[in-house]
PDB file of C-alpha atoms in Angstrom:
ATOM      1  CA  MET M   1     -30.068  29.060  10.570  1.00  0.00           C
ATOM      2  CA  LEU M   2     -29.748  27.024   7.367  1.00  0.00           C
ATOM      3  CA  PHE M   3     -31.663  29.606   5.282  1.00  0.00           C
ATOM      4  CA  ALA M   4     -31.486  32.640   7.567  1.00  0.00           C
ATOM      5  CA  LYS M   5     -31.263  36.086   6.003  1.00  0.00           C
ATOM      6  CA  PRO M   6     -27.940  37.944   6.222  1.00  0.00           C
ATOM      7  CA  GLY M   7     -27.391  39.759   9.512  1.00  0.00           C
ATOM      8  CA  ILE M   8     -29.518  37.506  11.711  1.00  0.00           C
ATOM      9  CA  TYR M   9     -26.604  35.354  12.873  1.00  0.00           C
ATOM     10  CA  GLU M  10     -22.964  36.247  13.352  1.00  0.00           C
ATOM     11  CA  PRO M  11     -20.991  35.471  10.183  1.00  0.00           C
ATOM     12  CA  CYS M  12     -18.397  32.733  10.218  1.00  0.00           C
ATOM     13  CA  GLY M  13     -15.670  35.105   9.036  1.00  0.00           C
ATOM     14  CA  LEU M  14     -12.367  34.420   7.295  1.00  0.00           C
ATOM     15  CA  PHE M  15      -9.510  32.481   8.917  1.00  0.00           C
ATOM     16  CA  THR M  16     -11.600  31.690  11.980  1.00  0.00           C
ATOM     17  CA  LEU M  17     -11.815  28.315  13.715  1.00  0.00           C
ATOM     18  CA  ASN M  18     -14.993  27.464  11.798  1.00  0.00           C
ATOM     19  CA  HIS M  19     -13.374  28.475   8.503  1.00  0.00           C
ATOM     20  CA  PHE M  20     -10.504  26.087   9.194  1.00  0.00           C
ATOM     21  CA  LYS M  21     -13.013  23.379  10.117  1.00  0.00           C
ATOM     22  CA  LEU M  22     -14.662  23.805   6.716  1.00  0.00           C
ATOM     23  CA  ILE M  23     -11.270  23.645   4.994  1.00  0.00           C
ATOM     24  CA  ILE M  24     -10.351  20.422   6.811  1.00  0.00           C
ATOM     25  CA  ILE M  25     -13.727  18.790   6.129  1.00  0.00           C
ATOM     26  CA  THR M  26     -13.548  19.766   2.454  1.00  0.00           C
ATOM     27  CA  MET M  27      -9.998  18.498   2.004  1.00  0.00           C
ATOM     28  CA  LEU M  28     -10.777  15.214   3.755  1.00  0.00           C
ATOM     29  CA  GLY M  29     -13.814  14.808   1.505  1.00  0.00           C
ATOM     30  CA  ILE M  30     -11.651  15.390  -1.581  1.00  0.00           C
ATOM     31  CA  ILE M  31      -9.052  12.857  -0.406  1.00  0.00           C
ATOM     32  CA  VAL M  32     -11.687  10.210   0.278  1.00  0.00           C
ATOM     33  CA  ALA M  33     -13.393  10.858  -3.070  1.00  0.00           C
ATOM     34  CA  LEU M  34     -10.095  10.623  -4.943  1.00  0.00           C
ATOM     35  CA  ASN M  35      -9.135   7.389  -3.199  1.00  0.00           C
ATOM     36  CA  LYS M  36     -12.414   5.848  -4.304  1.00  0.00           C
ATOM     37  CA  THR M  37     -12.305   7.067  -7.907  1.00  0.00           C
ATOM     38  CA  VAL M  38      -8.699   7.291  -9.169  1.00  0.00           C
ATOM     39  CA  ASN M  39      -8.931   3.782 -10.612  1.00  0.00           C
ATOM     40  CA  LYS M  40     -12.150   4.405 -12.528  1.00  0.00           C
ATOM     41  CA  SER M  41     -12.333   4.099 -16.300  1.00  0.00           C
ATOM     42  CA  LYS M  42     -12.718   7.149 -18.534  1.00  0.00           C
ATOM     43  CA  GLU M  43     -16.392   6.389 -19.076  1.00  0.00           C
ATOM     44  CA  GLU M  44     -16.948   6.100 -15.320  1.00  0.00           C
ATOM     45  CA  ILE M  45     -15.132   9.394 -14.753  1.00  0.00           C
ATOM     46  CA  LYS M  46     -17.347  11.052 -17.357  1.00  0.00           C
ATOM     47  CA  GLN M  47     -20.369   9.812 -15.406  1.00  0.00           C
ATOM     48  CA  ILE M  48     -18.864  11.263 -12.213  1.00  0.00           C
ATOM     49  CA  ILE M  49     -18.481  14.627 -13.947  1.00  0.00           C
ATOM     50  CA  LYS M  50     -22.080  14.408 -15.147  1.00  0.00           C
ATOM     51  CA  ARG M  51     -23.477  13.568 -11.702  1.00  0.00           C
ATOM     52  CA  CYS M  52     -21.442  16.336 -10.055  1.00  0.00           C
ATOM     53  CA  THR M  53     -22.616  18.834 -12.681  1.00  0.00           C
ATOM     54  CA  ILE M  54     -26.271  17.934 -12.208  1.00  0.00           C
ATOM     55  CA  LEU M  55     -25.885  18.189  -8.425  1.00  0.00           C
ATOM     56  CA  VAL M  56     -24.300  21.649  -8.498  1.00  0.00           C
ATOM     57  CA  TRP M  57     -26.917  22.929 -10.972  1.00  0.00           C
ATOM     58  CA  ILE M  58     -29.706  21.808  -8.617  1.00  0.00           C
ATOM     59  CA  LEU M  59     -28.025  23.436  -5.628  1.00  0.00           C
ATOM     60  CA  GLU M  60     -27.244  26.548  -7.682  1.00  0.00           C
ATOM     61  CA  ALA M  61     -30.942  26.899  -8.496  1.00  0.00           C
ATOM     62  CA  ILE M  62     -31.713  26.782  -4.769  1.00  0.00           C
ATOM     63  CA  LYS M  63     -29.020  29.383  -4.131  1.00  0.00           C
ATOM     64  CA  ILE M  64     -30.392  31.698  -6.833  1.00  0.00           C
ATOM     65  CA  SER M  65     -33.912  31.384  -5.416  1.00  0.00           C
ATOM     66  CA  PHE M  66     -32.655  32.210  -1.924  1.00  0.00           C
ATOM     67  CA  LYS M  67     -30.627  35.183  -3.143  1.00  0.00           C
ATOM     68  CA  ILE M  68     -33.544  36.655  -5.106  1.00  0.00           C
ATOM     69  CA  THR M  69     -35.922  36.114  -2.195  1.00  0.00           C
ATOM     70  CA  THR M  70     -33.629  37.805   0.325  1.00  0.00           C
ATOM     71  CA  GLY M  71     -31.865  40.395  -1.832  1.00  0.00           C
ATOM     72  CA  GLY M  72     -34.274  41.224  -4.644  1.00  0.00           C
ATOM     73  CA  ILE M  73     -33.967  40.696  -8.368  1.00  0.00           C
ATOM     74  CA  ARG M  74     -32.278  43.996  -9.251  1.00  0.00           C
ATOM     75  CA  ASN M  75     -28.939  43.133  -7.657  1.00  0.00           C
ATOM     76  CA  VAL M  76     -27.619  40.794 -10.352  1.00  0.00           C
ATOM     77  CA  ASN M  77     -24.237  40.602  -8.586  1.00  0.00           C
ATOM     78  CA  ASN M  78     -26.033  38.624  -5.929  1.00  0.00           C
ATOM     79  CA  TYR M  79     -27.394  35.743  -7.948  1.00  0.00           C
ATOM     80  CA  VAL M  80     -26.366  35.656 -11.627  1.00  0.00           C
ATOM     81  CA  PRO M  81     -23.801  32.816 -11.998  1.00  0.00           C
ATOM     82  CA  LEU M  82     -21.273  34.687 -14.099  1.00  0.00           C
ATOM     83  CA  TYR M  83     -18.125  34.570 -12.027  1.00  0.00           C
ATOM     84  CA  TYR M  84     -14.933  32.636 -12.575  1.00  0.00           C
ATOM     85  CA  CYS M  85     -15.888  29.730 -10.354  1.00  0.00           C
ATOM     86  CA  SER M  86     -19.384  29.655 -11.863  1.00  0.00           C
ATOM     87  CA  LEU M  87     -17.697  28.293 -14.974  1.00  0.00           C
ATOM     88  CA  LEU M  88     -17.868  24.871 -13.331  1.00  0.00           C
ATOM     89  CA  LEU M  89     -21.566  24.894 -14.207  1.00  0.00           C
ATOM     90  CA  TYR M  90     -20.933  25.471 -17.899  1.00  0.00           C
ATOM     91  CA  ALA M  91     -17.684  23.524 -18.268  1.00  0.00           C
ATOM     92  CA  GLY M  92     -19.240  20.587 -16.461  1.00  0.00           C
ATOM     93  CA  GLY M  93     -22.164  20.676 -18.860  1.00  0.00           C
ATOM     94  CA  LEU M  94     -19.877  20.749 -21.892  1.00  0.00           C
ATOM     95  CA  ALA M  95     -17.700  17.952 -20.513  1.00  0.00           C
ATOM     96  CA  SER M  96     -20.747  15.821 -19.697  1.00  0.00           C
ATOM     97  CA  PHE M  97     -23.145  16.338 -22.582  1.00  0.00           C
ATOM     98  CA  SER M  98     -21.054  17.494 -25.553  1.00  0.00           C
ATOM     99  CA  LYS M  99     -18.646  15.884 -28.004  1.00  0.00           C
ATOM    100  CA  GLY M 100     -15.603  16.968 -29.952  1.00  0.00           C
ATOM    101  CA  THR M 101     -14.399  20.542 -29.528  1.00  0.00           C
ATOM    102  CA  LEU M 102     -17.074  21.583 -27.029  1.00  0.00           C
ATOM    103  CA  LYS M 103     -16.283  18.610 -24.806  1.00  0.00           C
ATOM    104  CA  ARG M 104     -12.613  19.497 -25.009  1.00  0.00           C
ATOM    105  CA  VAL M 105     -13.436  23.044 -23.881  1.00  0.00           C
ATOM    106  CA  GLY M 106     -15.214  21.693 -20.814  1.00  0.00           C
ATOM    107  CA  ASP M 107     -12.532  19.133 -19.991  1.00  0.00           C
ATOM    108  CA  VAL M 108      -9.709  21.659 -20.318  1.00  0.00           C
ATOM    109  CA  PHE M 109     -11.364  24.140 -17.988  1.00  0.00           C
ATOM    110  CA  LEU M 110     -12.140  21.485 -15.374  1.00  0.00           C
ATOM    111  CA  ALA M 111      -8.543  20.239 -15.458  1.00  0.00           C
ATOM    112  CA  THR M 112      -7.023  23.714 -15.077  1.00  0.00           C
ATOM    113  CA  GLY M 113      -9.467  26.360 -13.933  1.00  0.00           C
ATOM    114  CA  GLY M 114     -11.156  23.848 -11.641  1.00  0.00           C
ATOM    115  CA  ILE M 115      -8.014  23.429  -9.570  1.00  0.00           C
ATOM    116  CA  ALA M 116      -7.142  27.134  -9.522  1.00  0.00           C
ATOM    117  CA  GLY M 117     -10.633  28.408  -8.758  1.00  0.00           C
ATOM    118  CA  GLY M 118     -11.502  25.709  -6.233  1.00  0.00           C
ATOM    119  CA  LEU M 119      -8.306  26.070  -4.235  1.00  0.00           C
ATOM    120  CA  ILE M 120      -8.313  29.867  -4.148  1.00  0.00           C
ATOM    121  CA  PHE M 121     -11.913  30.044  -2.957  1.00  0.00           C
ATOM    122  CA  ILE M 122     -11.465  27.433  -0.234  1.00  0.00           C
ATOM    123  CA  VAL M 123      -8.655  29.558   1.191  1.00  0.00           C
ATOM    124  CA  MET M 124     -10.451  32.890   0.590  1.00  0.00           C
ATOM    125  CA  PRO M 125     -14.253  32.339   0.589  1.00  0.00           C
ATOM    126  CA  THR M 126     -15.023  36.058   0.454  1.00  0.00           C
ATOM    127  CA  THR M 127     -18.537  35.673  -0.974  1.00  0.00           C
ATOM    128  CA  SER M 128     -19.948  33.443   1.755  1.00  0.00           C
ATOM    129  CA  LEU M 129     -18.231  33.275   5.145  1.00  0.00           C
ATOM    130  CA  PRO M 130     -17.975  37.064   5.744  1.00  0.00           C
ATOM    131  CA  THR M 131     -21.789  37.214   5.441  1.00  0.00           C
ATOM    132  CA  TYR M 132     -23.187  33.889   6.661  1.00  0.00           C
ATOM    133  CA  PRO M 133     -22.527  31.553   9.628  1.00  0.00           C
ATOM    134  CA  MET M 134     -20.759  28.237   9.162  1.00  0.00           C
ATOM    135  CA  MET M 135     -23.942  26.146   9.196  1.00  0.00           C
ATOM    136  CA  HIS M 136     -25.789  28.280   6.663  1.00  0.00           C
ATOM    137  CA  PHE M 137     -26.794  26.728   3.334  1.00  0.00           C
ATOM    138  CA  LEU M 138     -24.674  29.185   1.365  1.00  0.00           C
ATOM    139  CA  SER M 139     -21.556  28.542   3.465  1.00  0.00           C
ATOM    140  CA  ILE M 140     -21.920  24.780   3.182  1.00  0.00           C
ATOM    141  CA  TYR M 141     -22.810  24.946  -0.503  1.00  0.00           C
ATOM    142  CA  SER M 142     -19.884  27.225  -1.349  1.00  0.00           C
ATOM    143  CA  PHE M 143     -17.416  24.729   0.109  1.00  0.00           C
ATOM    144  CA  LEU M 144     -19.187  21.773  -1.483  1.00  0.00           C
ATOM    145  CA  PHE M 145     -19.208  23.568  -4.851  1.00  0.00           C
ATOM    146  CA  HIS M 146     -15.548  24.514  -4.771  1.00  0.00           C
ATOM    147  CA  GLY M 147     -14.598  21.185  -3.233  1.00  0.00           C
ATOM    148  CA  ILE M 148     -16.198  19.472  -6.236  1.00  0.00           C
ATOM    149  CA  MET M 149     -14.412  21.922  -8.506  1.00  0.00           C
ATOM    150  CA  LEU M 150     -11.032  21.048  -7.003  1.00  0.00           C
ATOM    151  CA  TYR M 151     -11.822  17.327  -6.833  1.00  0.00           C
ATOM    152  CA  LEU M 152     -12.756  17.091 -10.516  1.00  0.00           C
ATOM    153  CA  GLY M 153      -9.678  19.048 -11.562  1.00  0.00           C
ATOM    154  CA  LEU M 154      -7.398  16.748  -9.588  1.00  0.00           C
ATOM    155  CA  LEU M 155      -9.234  13.624 -10.765  1.00  0.00           C
ATOM    156  CA  LEU M 156      -8.871  14.542 -14.435  1.00  0.00           C
ATOM    157  CA  ASN M 157      -5.149  15.154 -14.008  1.00  0.00           C
ATOM    158  CA  ILE M 158      -4.278  12.215 -11.771  1.00  0.00           C
ATOM    159  CA  THR M 159      -6.090   9.712 -13.996  1.00  0.00           C
ATOM    160  CA  ASN M 160      -4.863  11.308 -17.247  1.00  0.00           C
ATOM    161  CA  TYR M 161      -8.501  11.567 -18.293  1.00  0.00           C
ATOM    162  CA  ILE M 162      -7.260  14.465 -20.378  1.00  0.00           C
ATOM    163  CA  THR M 163      -3.730  15.048 -21.633  1.00  0.00           C
ATOM    164  CA  LEU M 164      -3.220  18.769 -21.564  1.00  0.00           C
ATOM    165  CA  GLN M 165      -1.408  20.456 -24.442  1.00  0.00           C
ATOM    166  CA  LEU M 166      -0.053  23.987 -24.511  1.00  0.00           C
ATOM    167  CA  SER M 167      -2.375  24.650 -27.446  1.00  0.00           C
ATOM    168  CA  ASP M 168      -5.357  23.933 -25.177  1.00  0.00           C
ATOM    169  CA  ILE M 169      -5.125  27.551 -24.054  1.00  0.00           C
ATOM    170  CA  LYS M 170      -7.419  28.363 -26.983  1.00  0.00           C
ATOM    171  CA  TYR M 171     -10.179  26.200 -25.480  1.00  0.00           C
ATOM    172  CA  TYR M 172      -9.687  27.539 -21.986  1.00  0.00           C
ATOM    173  CA  ALA M 173      -9.473  31.180 -23.068  1.00  0.00           C
ATOM    174  CA  SER M 174     -12.478  30.903 -25.377  1.00  0.00           C
ATOM    175  CA  LEU M 175     -14.772  29.796 -22.552  1.00  0.00           C
ATOM    176  CA  VAL M 176     -13.486  32.314 -20.014  1.00  0.00           C
ATOM    177  CA  GLY M 177     -13.412  35.072 -22.633  1.00  0.00           C
ATOM    178  CA  ALA M 178     -16.990  34.404 -23.723  1.00  0.00           C
ATOM    179  CA  VAL M 179     -18.184  34.652 -20.125  1.00  0.00           C
ATOM    180  CA  CYS M 180     -16.136  37.830 -19.585  1.00  0.00           C
ATOM    181  CA  LEU M 181     -17.762  39.387 -22.651  1.00  0.00           C
ATOM    182  CA  LEU M 182     -21.252  38.471 -21.467  1.00  0.00           C
ATOM    183  CA  ALA M 183     -20.451  39.738 -17.980  1.00  0.00           C
ATOM    184  CA  PHE M 184     -19.128  43.016 -19.392  1.00  0.00           C
ATOM    185  CA  ILE M 185     -22.367  43.569 -21.349  1.00  0.00           C
ATOM    186  CA  LEU M 186     -24.519  42.878 -18.289  1.00  0.00           C
ATOM    187  CA  ASN M 187     -22.293  45.025 -16.099  1.00  0.00           C
ATOM    188  CA  ASN M 188     -22.886  47.992 -18.391  1.00  0.00           C
ATOM    189  CA  ILE M 189     -26.626  47.391 -18.373  1.00  0.00           C
ATOM    190  CA  PHE M 190     -27.118  46.749 -14.651  1.00  0.00           C
ATOM    191  CA  ASP M 191     -24.102  48.598 -13.174  1.00  0.00           C
ATOM    192  CA  SER M 192     -22.924  45.254 -11.783  1.00  0.00           C
ATOM    193  CA  ASN M 193     -19.503  43.665 -11.364  1.00  0.00           C
ATOM    194  CA  LEU M 194     -19.900  40.142 -12.709  1.00  0.00           C
ATOM    195  CA  MET M 195     -16.573  38.310 -13.218  1.00  0.00           C
ATOM    196  CA  PHE M 196     -15.105  41.182 -11.138  1.00  0.00           C
ATOM    197  CA  ILE M 197     -14.028  42.911 -14.348  1.00  0.00           C
ATOM    198  CA  SER M 198     -15.798  46.279 -14.102  1.00  0.00           C
ATOM    199  CA  LYS M 199     -15.247  47.533 -10.558  1.00  0.00           C
ATOM    200  CA  ASN M 200     -12.928  47.223  -7.609  1.00  0.00           C
ATOM    201  CA  PHE M 201     -13.426  44.464  -5.036  1.00  0.00           C
ATOM    202  CA  PRO M 202     -11.923  45.876  -1.802  1.00  0.00           C
ATOM    203  CA  GLY M 203     -10.049  43.438   0.383  1.00  0.00           C
ATOM    204  CA  MET M 204      -9.038  41.170  -2.480  1.00  0.00           C
ATOM    205  CA  PRO M 205      -5.773  41.087  -4.489  1.00  0.00           C
ATOM    206  CA  ILE M 206      -7.735  42.502  -7.420  1.00  0.00           C
ATOM    207  CA  GLU M 207      -7.754  45.809  -5.525  1.00  0.00           C
ATOM    208  CA  TYR M 208      -4.077  46.335  -6.427  1.00  0.00           C
ATOM    209  CA  ILE M 209      -4.772  45.688 -10.099  1.00  0.00           C
ATOM    210  CA  TYR M 210      -7.625  48.183  -9.978  1.00  0.00           C
ATOM    211  CA  LYS M 211      -5.365  50.776  -8.360  1.00  0.00           C
ATOM    212  CA  TYR M 212      -2.558  50.579 -10.911  1.00  0.00           C
ATOM    213  CA  THR M 213      -4.333  49.791 -14.204  1.00  0.00           C
ATOM    214  CA  GLY M 214      -6.913  52.591 -14.294  1.00  0.00           C
ATOM    215  CA  LYS M 215      -8.964  52.530 -17.497  1.00  0.00           C
ATOM    216  CA  PHE M 216      -7.232  49.313 -18.550  1.00  0.00           C
ATOM    217  CA  PHE M 217      -8.626  47.436 -15.537  1.00  0.00           C
ATOM    218  CA  THR M 218     -11.285  45.501 -17.467  1.00  0.00           C
ATOM    219  CA  PRO M 219      -9.036  44.128 -20.246  1.00  0.00           C
ATOM    220  CA  VAL M 220      -6.194  43.387 -17.813  1.00  0.00           C
ATOM    221  CA  VAL M 221      -8.381  41.414 -15.407  1.00  0.00           C
ATOM    222  CA  SER M 222     -10.129  39.642 -18.275  1.00  0.00           C
ATOM    223  CA  ILE M 223      -6.842  38.601 -19.883  1.00  0.00           C
ATOM    224  CA  CYS M 224      -5.451  37.475 -16.527  1.00  0.00           C
ATOM    225  CA  GLN M 225      -8.445  35.220 -15.961  1.00  0.00           C
ATOM    226  CA  MET M 226      -8.182  33.959 -19.555  1.00  0.00           C
ATOM    227  CA  THR M 227      -4.532  32.943 -19.232  1.00  0.00           C
ATOM    228  CA  LEU M 228      -2.903  32.762 -15.791  1.00  0.00           C
ATOM    229  CA  PRO M 229      -4.874  29.852 -14.264  1.00  0.00           C
ATOM    230  CA  PHE M 230      -4.336  27.710 -17.362  1.00  0.00           C
ATOM    231  CA  TYR M 231      -0.613  28.372 -17.670  1.00  0.00           C
ATOM    232  CA  THR M 232      -0.073  27.918 -13.922  1.00  0.00           C
ATOM    233  CA  ILE M 233      -1.773  24.517 -13.753  1.00  0.00           C
ATOM    234  CA  TYR M 234      -0.338  23.428 -17.095  1.00  0.00           C
ATOM    235  CA  GLY M 235       3.155  24.341 -15.910  1.00  0.00           C
ATOM    236  CA  LEU M 236       2.732  22.521 -12.602  1.00  0.00           C
ATOM    237  CA  ARG M 237       1.333  19.431 -14.324  1.00  0.00           C
ATOM    238  CA  THR M 238       4.152  19.414 -16.882  1.00  0.00           C
ATOM    239  CA  LYS M 239       6.749  19.735 -14.140  1.00  0.00           C
ATOM    240  CA  TRP M 240       5.117  16.986 -12.089  1.00  0.00           C
ATOM    241  CA  THR M 241       4.725  14.530 -14.953  1.00  0.00           C
ATOM    242  CA  GLY M 242       8.267  15.242 -16.088  1.00  0.00           C
ATOM    243  CA  SER M 243       9.544  14.538 -12.589  1.00  0.00           C
ATOM    244  CA  VAL M 244       7.598  11.277 -12.416  1.00  0.00           C
ATOM    245  CA  LEU M 245       8.895  10.136 -15.805  1.00  0.00           C
ATOM    246  CA  SER M 246      12.470  10.961 -14.879  1.00  0.00           C
ATOM    247  CA  GLN M 247      12.192   8.631 -11.869  1.00  0.00           C
ATOM    248  CA  GLU M 248      10.742   5.693 -13.826  1.00  0.00           C
ATOM    249  CA  PRO M 249      13.021   2.978 -15.199  1.00  0.00           C
ATOM    250  CA  THR M 250      13.722   3.407 -18.910  1.00  0.00           C
ATOM    251  CA  ALA M 251      12.174   0.030 -19.662  1.00  0.00           C
ATOM    252  CA  LYS M 252       8.918   1.117 -18.083  1.00  0.00           C
ATOM    253  CA  ARG M 253       8.874   4.415 -19.976  1.00  0.00           C
ATOM    254  CA  ASP M 254       9.555   3.122 -23.457  1.00  0.00           C
ATOM    255  CA  GLY M 255       8.538  -0.497 -23.125  1.00  0.00           C
ATOM    256  CA  SER M 256      12.017  -1.773 -23.968  1.00  0.00           C
ATOM    257  CA  LEU M 257      14.006  -4.276 -22.004  1.00  0.00           C
ATOM    258  CA  LEU M 258      17.330  -3.241 -20.557  1.00  0.00           C
ATOM    259  CA  HIS M 259      20.051  -5.865 -20.651  1.00  0.00           C
ATOM    260  CA  GLN M 260      22.677  -5.831 -18.041  1.00  0.00           C
TER     261      GLN M 260
END
C-alpha cells in the first residue's frame, strides 16, 4: 500500500475520519516539536531549518521518482515542484545555505508563507488524500511536508528568529513572483497548470476567481499569491506582538524602573 499506484486502494478522501486522524497527528507533532525547540538559539534554529530542508528534498526526490514511474514524464503537473507549497524547498535552501539578502528571502517566506501554505493544505489536502489511502507514502509525506512547513513558520515567529517588517514584502513577493514566472513559461510549453495560475482547479476556492476574472486570471492569481499570505501573517503577527506588549509591565518593556 505504501507505494501503490492510484486506483488500487480506496482513497482516504477529504474530511473523513482518517483525514482528521492525520490532522491530529500532525498538530500533535508540531506541538511536541515546538515545545522542544522554542528555547533554542538562533544558530540552533538555523540548523533545524537546514536539517528539515535536507529531509524534505530527499523525500521530494522519492516522490518525483514515484510520480514519474506511475504517471509518466509528460505530465509535469504531476511531479515538477513548482507550486506554492513547493517554495519550502527553495526558501529552506536559501535560509539554510545563503547569507544576506538571499537568506532574508528564505527566512521571510518561511515565517509567512510557511504558516499560510502549511495550514491551508493540512485542512484541504486536495493533491493527496482524494487520490491515495491514508497509509500511502504520498499521503504521509504530504502531511509531514506541510507539517514541517507550518512548524518552521511558527518556530521562526515564536522565537523572534526573524523580525518581520512591512518592507519584507519585497523579499516574499520576489521569490513567489519568480516561481510564478517560471511556472507560467512551463505552463505555456507543456499545457500544464503549475502554481495553479493558468487553468481552473475545480473544487477549490480558485474556481471562483477563474470564473470572474476571465483573461485576467493569471495575473490576479499570481498577485494574490505574491501578497495575501504575507500581509495576512504579518498582520496577525503584528496584532499578536502588540497585544503581548500591551500586557507587559512598562518596566519590562523599556527596561526602566517604576517608582511607586
